[in-house]
Tab-separated table of C-alpha atoms (C1' of nucleotides) in Angstrom:
chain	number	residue	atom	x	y	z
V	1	UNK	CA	-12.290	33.005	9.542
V	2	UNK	CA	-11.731	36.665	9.740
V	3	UNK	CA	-13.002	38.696	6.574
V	4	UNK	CA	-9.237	40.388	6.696
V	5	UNK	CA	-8.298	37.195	5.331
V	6	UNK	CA	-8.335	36.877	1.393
V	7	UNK	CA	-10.633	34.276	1.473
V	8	UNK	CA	-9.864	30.594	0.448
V	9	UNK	CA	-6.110	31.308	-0.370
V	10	UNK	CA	-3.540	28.817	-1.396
V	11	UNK	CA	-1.563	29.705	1.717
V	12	UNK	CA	-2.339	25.986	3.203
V	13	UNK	CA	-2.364	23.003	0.424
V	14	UNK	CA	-5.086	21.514	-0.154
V	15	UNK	CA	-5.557	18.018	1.463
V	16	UNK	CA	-4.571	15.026	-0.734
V	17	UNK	CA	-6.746	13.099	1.356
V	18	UNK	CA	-10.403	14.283	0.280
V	19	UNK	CA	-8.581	14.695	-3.394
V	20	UNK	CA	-8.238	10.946	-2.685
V	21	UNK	CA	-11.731	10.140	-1.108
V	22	UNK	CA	-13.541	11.757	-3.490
V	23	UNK	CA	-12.600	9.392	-6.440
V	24	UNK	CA	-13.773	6.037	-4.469
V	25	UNK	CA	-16.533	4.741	-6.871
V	26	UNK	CA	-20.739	3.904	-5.770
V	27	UNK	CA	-20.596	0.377	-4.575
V	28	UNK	CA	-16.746	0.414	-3.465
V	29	UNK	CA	-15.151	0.526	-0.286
V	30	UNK	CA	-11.485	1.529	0.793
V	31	UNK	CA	-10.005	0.856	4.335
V	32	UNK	CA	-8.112	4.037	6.783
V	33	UNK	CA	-4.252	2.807	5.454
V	34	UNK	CA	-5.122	1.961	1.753
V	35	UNK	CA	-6.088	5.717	1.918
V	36	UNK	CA	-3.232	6.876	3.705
V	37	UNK	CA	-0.869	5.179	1.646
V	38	UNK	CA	-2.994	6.774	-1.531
V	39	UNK	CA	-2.852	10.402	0.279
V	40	UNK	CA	1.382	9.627	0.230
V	41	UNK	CA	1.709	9.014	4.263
V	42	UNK	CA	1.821	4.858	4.427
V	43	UNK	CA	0.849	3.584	8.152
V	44	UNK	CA	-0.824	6.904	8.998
V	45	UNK	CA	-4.213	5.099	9.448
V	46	UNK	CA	-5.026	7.085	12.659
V	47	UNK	CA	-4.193	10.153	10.521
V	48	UNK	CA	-7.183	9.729	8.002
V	49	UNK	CA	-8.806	9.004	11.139
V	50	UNK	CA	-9.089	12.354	12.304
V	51	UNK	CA	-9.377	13.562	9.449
V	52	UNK	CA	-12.730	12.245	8.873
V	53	UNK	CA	-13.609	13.407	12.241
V	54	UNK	CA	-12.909	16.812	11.549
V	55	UNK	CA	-15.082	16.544	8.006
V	56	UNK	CA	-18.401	19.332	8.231
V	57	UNK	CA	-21.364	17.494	8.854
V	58	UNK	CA	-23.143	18.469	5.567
V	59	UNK	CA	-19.650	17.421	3.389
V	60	UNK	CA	-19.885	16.000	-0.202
V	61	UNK	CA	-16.888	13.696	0.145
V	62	UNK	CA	-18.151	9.639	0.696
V	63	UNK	CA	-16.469	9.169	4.221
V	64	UNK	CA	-18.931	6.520	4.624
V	65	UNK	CA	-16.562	4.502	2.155
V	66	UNK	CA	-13.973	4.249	4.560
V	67	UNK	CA	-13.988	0.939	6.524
V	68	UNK	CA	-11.127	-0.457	8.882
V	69	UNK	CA	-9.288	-3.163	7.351
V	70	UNK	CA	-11.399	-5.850	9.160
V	71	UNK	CA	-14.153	-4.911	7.255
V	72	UNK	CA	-15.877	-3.657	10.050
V	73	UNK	CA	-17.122	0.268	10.102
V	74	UNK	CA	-14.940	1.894	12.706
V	75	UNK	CA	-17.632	4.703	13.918
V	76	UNK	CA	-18.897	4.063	17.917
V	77	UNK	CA	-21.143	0.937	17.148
V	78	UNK	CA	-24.054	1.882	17.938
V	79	UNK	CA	-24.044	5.654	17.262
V	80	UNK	CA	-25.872	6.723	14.650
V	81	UNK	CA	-23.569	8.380	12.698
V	82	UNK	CA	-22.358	4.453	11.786
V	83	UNK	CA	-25.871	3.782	11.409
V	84	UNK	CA	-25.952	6.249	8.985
V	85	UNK	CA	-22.799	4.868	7.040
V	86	UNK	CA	-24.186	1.623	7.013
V	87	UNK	CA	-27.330	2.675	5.697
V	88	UNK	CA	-25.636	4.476	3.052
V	89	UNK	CA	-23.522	1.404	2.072
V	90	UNK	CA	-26.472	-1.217	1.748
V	91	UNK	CA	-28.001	1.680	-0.277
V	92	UNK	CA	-24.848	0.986	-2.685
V	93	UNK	CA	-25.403	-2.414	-2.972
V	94	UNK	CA	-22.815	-3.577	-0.487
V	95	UNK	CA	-24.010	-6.515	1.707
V	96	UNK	CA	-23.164	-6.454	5.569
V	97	UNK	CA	-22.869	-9.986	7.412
V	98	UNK	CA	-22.517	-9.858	11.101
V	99	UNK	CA	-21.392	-6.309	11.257
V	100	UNK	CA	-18.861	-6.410	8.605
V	101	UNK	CA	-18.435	-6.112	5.016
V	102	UNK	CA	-19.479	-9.110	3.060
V	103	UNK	CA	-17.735	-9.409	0.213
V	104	UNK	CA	-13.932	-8.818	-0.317
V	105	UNK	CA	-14.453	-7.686	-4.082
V	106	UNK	CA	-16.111	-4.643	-3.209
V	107	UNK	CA	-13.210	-3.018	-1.337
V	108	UNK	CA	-10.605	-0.698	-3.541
V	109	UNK	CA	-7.991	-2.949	-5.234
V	110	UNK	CA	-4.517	-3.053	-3.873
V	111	UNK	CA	-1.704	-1.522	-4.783
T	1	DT	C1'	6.752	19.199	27.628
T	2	DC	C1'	4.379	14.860	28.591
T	3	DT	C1'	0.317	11.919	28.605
T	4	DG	C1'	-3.835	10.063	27.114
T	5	DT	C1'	-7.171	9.182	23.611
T	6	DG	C1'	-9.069	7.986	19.299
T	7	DA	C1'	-13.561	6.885	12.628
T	8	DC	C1'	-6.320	2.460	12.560
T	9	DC	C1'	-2.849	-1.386	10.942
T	10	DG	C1'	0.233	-5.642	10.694
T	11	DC	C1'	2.480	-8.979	12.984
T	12	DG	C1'	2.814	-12.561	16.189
T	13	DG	C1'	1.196	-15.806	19.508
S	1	DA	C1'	-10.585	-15.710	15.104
S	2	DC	C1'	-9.257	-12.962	19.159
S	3	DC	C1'	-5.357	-10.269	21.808
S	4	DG	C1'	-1.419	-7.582	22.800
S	5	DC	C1'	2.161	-4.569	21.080
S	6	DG	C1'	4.573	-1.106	18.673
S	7	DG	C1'	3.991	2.200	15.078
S	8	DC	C1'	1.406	5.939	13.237
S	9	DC	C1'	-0.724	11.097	13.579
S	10	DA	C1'	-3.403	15.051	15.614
S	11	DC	C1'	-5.319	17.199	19.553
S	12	DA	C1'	-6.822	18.239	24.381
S	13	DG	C1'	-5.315	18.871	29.204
DNA sequence: TCTGTGACCGCGG
DNA sequence: ACCGCGGCCACAG
């Protein structure tokens, strides 16, 4: 931004989302609308969607701990930005069986 | 403005 | 278990 600009200023909230995000556990998993619904806007899926898109590329937050609700990962299959994720998640212990999420106990509990 | 396009979701069929 | 559909939200043309 331009250095005119008190920098980092309250004048846009911050976003519940990554507030959200950022409190999924190691070894847990939590799908695009259990987040939404978490980040107060229920059937905004596509929301958190591009949301994630727009993270940095060198961001703290675990994005790769967002799964769609079929327990697949939702990233271009393929790519290797999903590679990446699922890398990351079989380095959490989470087991992957034909491309999707193994287990059901390792996604974040219902409300 | 309107339309299309996604890191989506639930409900039916 | 797979599909189509409407609903959802932001963004590019």
């Amino acid at each position: 931004m331009h250095p005119s600009q008190p920098s980092g200023l309250a004048d846009t909230p911050p976003n519940p989302l990554y507030t959200v995000l950022a409190q999924i556990p190691v070894g847990r998993v939590i799908t695009y609308g259990q987040l939404a619904t978490l980040a107060g806007r229920p059937g905004a899926a596509r929301w958190v969607g591009s949301q994630l898109r727009a993270l940095p590329n060198d961001t703290q937050l675990p994005w790769h701990r967002v799964v769609a609700a079929s327990g697949k990962i939702s990233l271009p299959a393929g790519s290797d930005a999903a590679g990446k994720q699922r890398t990351r998640l079989e380095a959490e212990g989470i087991a992957f069986r034909n491309e999707r999420i193994a287990l059901a106990q390792y996604r974040w509990p219902r409300e």
